[in-house]
PDB file of N, CA and C in Angstrom:
ATOM      1  N   MET A1077     289.993 177.452 134.730  1.00  0.00           N
ATOM      2  CA  MET A1077     289.410 177.629 133.741  1.00  0.00           C
ATOM      3  C   MET A1077     288.485 178.522 133.893  1.00  0.00           C
ATOM      4  N   GLU A1078     287.517 178.652 134.710  1.00  0.00           N
ATOM      5  CA  GLU A1078     286.699 179.614 135.486  1.00  0.00           C
ATOM      6  C   GLU A1078     286.975 181.245 135.131  1.00  0.00           C
ATOM      7  N   ARG A1079     288.397 181.424 135.497  1.00  0.00           N
ATOM      8  CA  ARG A1079     288.556 182.925 135.196  1.00  0.00           C
ATOM      9  C   ARG A1079     289.234 183.227 133.933  1.00  0.00           C
ATOM     10  N   PHE A1080     289.424 182.306 133.231  1.00  0.00           N
ATOM     11  CA  PHE A1080     289.619 182.268 131.623  1.00  0.00           C
ATOM     12  C   PHE A1080     288.362 182.654 130.926  1.00  0.00           C
ATOM     13  N   LEU A1081     287.463 181.885 131.378  1.00  0.00           N
ATOM     14  CA  LEU A1081     286.017 181.588 130.417  1.00  0.00           C
ATOM     15  C   LEU A1081     285.612 183.508 131.293  1.00  0.00           C
ATOM     16  N   LEU A1082     285.810 183.966 131.979  1.00  0.00           N
ATOM     17  CA  LEU A1082     285.180 184.884 132.441  1.00  0.00           C
ATOM     18  C   LEU A1082     285.660 186.276 131.858  1.00  0.00           C
ATOM     19  N   LYS A1083     287.019 185.963 131.560  1.00  0.00           N
ATOM     20  CA  LYS A1083     287.751 187.056 130.945  1.00  0.00           C
ATOM     21  C   LYS A1083     287.853 187.141 129.269  1.00  0.00           C
ATOM     22  N   SER A1084     286.994 185.982 128.761  1.00  0.00           N
ATOM     23  CA  SER A1084     286.647 185.618 127.551  1.00  0.00           C
ATOM     24  C   SER A1084     285.435 186.669 127.028  1.00  0.00           C
ATOM     25  N   GLY A1085     284.880 186.823 127.849  1.00  0.00           N
ATOM     26  CA  GLY A1085     283.436 187.587 127.682  1.00  0.00           C
ATOM     27  C   GLY A1085     282.030 186.066 127.841  1.00  0.00           C
ATOM     28  N   PHE A1086     281.117 186.907 127.729  1.00  0.00           N
ATOM     29  CA  PHE A1086     279.845 186.022 128.232  1.00  0.00           C
ATOM     30  C   PHE A1086     279.287 185.299 126.475  1.00  0.00           C
ATOM     31  N   TYR A1087     278.743 184.125 126.344  1.00  0.00           N
ATOM     32  CA  TYR A1087     278.164 183.889 125.473  1.00  0.00           C
ATOM     33  C   TYR A1087     276.544 183.177 125.526  1.00  0.00           C
ATOM     34  N   LEU A1088     275.862 183.815 124.955  1.00  0.00           N
ATOM     35  CA  LEU A1088     274.440 182.957 125.106  1.00  0.00           C
ATOM     36  C   LEU A1088     274.367 181.592 124.170  1.00  0.00           C
ATOM     37  N   ILE A1089     274.398 180.525 124.788  1.00  0.00           N
ATOM     38  CA  ILE A1089     274.378 179.200 124.119  1.00  0.00           C
ATOM     39  C   ILE A1089     273.421 178.522 124.532  1.00  0.00           C
ATOM     40  N   SER A1090     272.977 177.259 123.743  1.00  0.00           N
ATOM     41  CA  SER A1090     271.915 176.641 123.934  1.00  0.00           C
ATOM     42  C   SER A1090     272.365 175.292 124.832  1.00  0.00           C
ATOM     43  N   VAL A1091     271.740 174.770 125.321  1.00  0.00           N
ATOM     44  CA  VAL A1091     271.766 173.550 126.369  1.00  0.00           C
ATOM     45  C   VAL A1091     272.554 172.168 125.128  1.00  0.00           C
ATOM     46  N   SER A1092     272.288 172.338 123.709  1.00  0.00           N
ATOM     47  CA  SER A1092     272.708 171.200 123.160  1.00  0.00           C
ATOM     48  C   SER A1092     274.128 171.887 122.722  1.00  0.00           C
ATOM     49  N   GLU A1093     274.382 173.308 122.594  1.00  0.00           N
ATOM     50  CA  GLU A1093     275.748 173.659 122.166  1.00  0.00           C
ATOM     51  C   GLU A1093     276.514 173.003 123.569  1.00  0.00           C
ATOM     52  N   ILE A1094     276.070 173.257 124.597  1.00  0.00           N
ATOM     53  CA  ILE A1094     276.693 173.221 125.797  1.00  0.00           C
ATOM     54  C   ILE A1094     277.104 171.909 125.755  1.00  0.00           C
ATOM     55  N   THR A1095     276.221 170.805 125.249  1.00  0.00           N
ATOM     56  CA  THR A1095     276.450 169.251 125.782  1.00  0.00           C
ATOM     57  C   THR A1095     277.595 169.018 124.568  1.00  0.00           C
ATOM     58  N   GLU A1096     277.604 169.550 123.371  1.00  0.00           N
ATOM     59  CA  GLU A1096     278.363 169.305 122.158  1.00  0.00           C
ATOM     60  C   GLU A1096     280.267 169.858 122.619  1.00  0.00           C
ATOM     61  N   LYS A1097     279.951 171.232 123.152  1.00  0.00           N
ATOM     62  CA  LYS A1097     281.191 171.641 123.813  1.00  0.00           C
ATOM     63  C   LYS A1097     281.682 170.311 124.823  1.00  0.00           C
ATOM     64  N   THR A1098     281.032 169.822 125.710  1.00  0.00           N
ATOM     65  CA  THR A1098     281.511 169.467 126.437  1.00  0.00           C
ATOM     66  C   THR A1098     281.959 168.464 126.181  1.00  0.00           C
ATOM     67  N   SER A1099     281.117 167.453 125.267  1.00  0.00           N
ATOM     68  CA  SER A1099     281.729 166.246 125.007  1.00  0.00           C
ATOM     69  C   SER A1099     282.887 166.576 123.921  1.00  0.00           C
ATOM     70  N   LEU A1100     283.191 167.523 123.328  1.00  0.00           N
ATOM     71  CA  LEU A1100     284.707 167.927 122.696  1.00  0.00           C
ATOM     72  C   LEU A1100     285.639 167.927 123.774  1.00  0.00           C
ATOM     73  N   PHE A1101     285.608 168.074 124.810  1.00  0.00           N
ATOM     74  CA  PHE A1101     286.911 168.680 125.658  1.00  0.00           C
ATOM     75  C   PHE A1101     286.969 167.573 126.467  1.00  0.00           C
ATOM     76  N   LYS A1102     285.948 166.564 126.764  1.00  0.00           N
ATOM     77  CA  LYS A1102     286.149 165.229 127.051  1.00  0.00           C
ATOM     78  C   LYS A1102     286.803 164.252 126.051  1.00  0.00           C
ATOM     79  N   ILE A1103     286.812 164.670 124.636  1.00  0.00           N
ATOM     80  CA  ILE A1103     287.687 164.266 123.755  1.00  0.00           C
ATOM     81  C   ILE A1103     288.915 164.602 123.629  1.00  0.00           C
ATOM     82  N   LEU A1104     289.052 165.584 123.593  1.00  0.00           N
ATOM     83  CA  LEU A1104     290.307 166.282 123.819  1.00  0.00           C
ATOM     84  C   LEU A1104     291.084 166.154 125.231  1.00  0.00           C
ATOM     85  N   ILE A1105     290.787 165.610 126.130  1.00  0.00           N
ATOM     86  CA  ILE A1105     291.574 165.458 127.255  1.00  0.00           C
ATOM     87  C   ILE A1105     291.490 163.991 127.076  1.00  0.00           C
ATOM     88  N   GLN A1106     290.581 163.408 126.649  1.00  0.00           N
ATOM     89  CA  GLN A1106     290.993 161.670 126.444  1.00  0.00           C
ATOM     90  C   GLN A1106     292.215 161.110 125.502  1.00  0.00           C
ATOM     91  N   ASN A1107     292.183 162.561 124.433  1.00  0.00           N
ATOM     92  CA  ASN A1107     293.299 161.816 123.350  1.00  0.00           C
ATOM     93  C   ASN A1107     294.282 162.892 123.294  1.00  0.00           C
ATOM     94  N   ASN A1108     294.397 163.832 123.962  1.00  0.00           N
ATOM     95  CA  ASN A1108     295.853 164.848 123.673  1.00  0.00           C
ATOM     96  C   ASN A1108     295.784 165.477 124.982  1.00  0.00           C
ATOM     97  N   GLN A1109     295.901 164.613 126.365  1.00  0.00           N
ATOM     98  CA  GLN A1109     295.889 164.960 127.879  1.00  0.00           C
ATOM     99  C   GLN A1109     297.016 165.872 127.891  1.00  0.00           C
ATOM    100  N   SER A1110     298.179 165.450 127.448  1.00  0.00           N
ATOM    101  CA  SER A1110     299.263 166.599 127.995  1.00  0.00           C
ATOM    102  C   SER A1110     299.325 167.391 126.992  1.00  0.00           C
ATOM    103  N   LEU A1111     298.883 167.437 125.842  1.00  0.00           N
ATOM    104  CA  LEU A1111     298.676 168.726 125.267  1.00  0.00           C
ATOM    105  C   LEU A1111     297.606 169.851 125.670  1.00  0.00           C
ATOM    106  N   TRP A1112     296.753 169.246 126.529  1.00  0.00           N
ATOM    107  CA  TRP A1112     295.690 170.003 127.044  1.00  0.00           C
ATOM    108  C   TRP A1112     296.364 170.464 128.246  1.00  0.00           C
ATOM    109  N   ILE A1113     297.333 169.885 129.170  1.00  0.00           N
ATOM    110  CA  ILE A1113     297.492 170.465 130.208  1.00  0.00           C
ATOM    111  C   ILE A1113     298.511 171.318 130.154  1.00  0.00           C
ATOM    112  N   TYR A1114     299.299 171.156 129.166  1.00  0.00           N
ATOM    113  CA  TYR A1114     300.367 172.297 128.659  1.00  0.00           C
ATOM    114  C   TYR A1114     299.724 173.172 128.212  1.00  0.00           C
ATOM    115  N   THR A1115     298.358 173.342 127.796  1.00  0.00           N
ATOM    116  CA  THR A1115     297.971 174.452 127.279  1.00  0.00           C
ATOM    117  C   THR A1115     297.235 175.438 128.854  1.00  0.00           C
ATOM    118  N   LEU A1116     296.848 174.229 129.364  1.00  0.00           N
ATOM    119  CA  LEU A1116     295.869 175.197 130.516  1.00  0.00           C
ATOM    120  C   LEU A1116     296.924 175.764 131.502  1.00  0.00           C
ATOM    121  N   LYS A1117     298.136 174.839 131.655  1.00  0.00           N
ATOM    122  CA  LYS A1117     299.521 175.727 132.437  1.00  0.00           C
ATOM    123  C   LYS A1117     299.786 177.051 131.746  1.00  0.00           C
ATOM    124  N   ASN A1118     299.782 176.968 130.072  1.00  0.00           N
ATOM    125  CA  ASN A1118     300.123 178.330 129.352  1.00  0.00           C
ATOM    126  C   ASN A1118     299.156 179.339 129.989  1.00  0.00           C
ATOM    127  N   LEU A1119     297.887 179.044 129.652  1.00  0.00           N
ATOM    128  CA  LEU A1119     296.756 180.145 129.921  1.00  0.00           C
ATOM    129  C   LEU A1119     297.078 180.452 131.820  1.00  0.00           C
ATOM    130  N   ILE A1120     296.957 179.484 132.575  1.00  0.00           N
ATOM    131  CA  ILE A1120     297.502 179.848 133.925  1.00  0.00           C
ATOM    132  C   ILE A1120     298.639 180.984 134.022  1.00  0.00           C
ATOM    133  N   SER A1121     299.974 180.528 133.544  1.00  0.00           N
ATOM    134  CA  SER A1121     300.743 181.603 133.408  1.00  0.00           C
ATOM    135  C   SER A1121     300.845 183.167 132.846  1.00  0.00           C
ATOM    136  N   ILE A1122     299.843 182.970 131.590  1.00  0.00           N
ATOM    137  CA  ILE A1122     299.089 184.118 131.268  1.00  0.00           C
ATOM    138  C   ILE A1122     298.372 185.072 131.726  1.00  0.00           C
ATOM    139  N   ASP A1123     297.489 184.412 132.848  1.00  0.00           N
ATOM    140  CA  ASP A1123     296.749 185.093 133.379  1.00  0.00           C
ATOM    141  C   ASP A1123     297.568 185.628 134.466  1.00  0.00           C
ATOM    142  N   THR A1124     298.071 184.813 135.455  1.00  0.00           N
ATOM    143  CA  THR A1124     298.973 185.296 136.192  1.00  0.00           C
ATOM    144  C   THR A1124     300.136 186.461 135.812  1.00  0.00           C
ATOM    145  N   TYR A1125     300.408 186.211 134.919  1.00  0.00           N
ATOM    146  CA  TYR A1125     300.969 187.558 134.259  1.00  0.00           C
ATOM    147  C   TYR A1125     300.454 188.605 133.882  1.00  0.00           C
ATOM    148  N   SER A1126     299.684 188.962 133.475  1.00  0.00           N
ATOM    149  CA  SER A1126     298.460 189.939 133.442  1.00  0.00           C
ATOM    150  C   SER A1126     298.266 190.378 134.632  1.00  0.00           C
ATOM    151  N   VAL A1127     297.867 189.724 135.530  1.00  0.00           N
ATOM    152  CA  VAL A1127     297.677 190.195 137.219  1.00  0.00           C
ATOM    153  C   VAL A1127     298.782 191.269 137.486  1.00  0.00           C
ATOM    154  N   PHE A1128     300.201 191.048 137.295  1.00  0.00           N
ATOM    155  CA  PHE A1128     301.106 192.150 137.156  1.00  0.00           C
ATOM    156  C   PHE A1128     301.340 193.198 136.213  1.00  0.00           C
TER     157      PHE A1128
END
């Protein structure tokens, strides 16, 4: 995820926004774990493909 975030650019966000996003990610992971893993695998595949 770190590599993906770095490629997406840098954003100035407040601590409260970070907390909200973290909570949202936790909800996504809990409720849609298989979808989350599938998306993460796709991101890794795209990232690996872009290297070549």
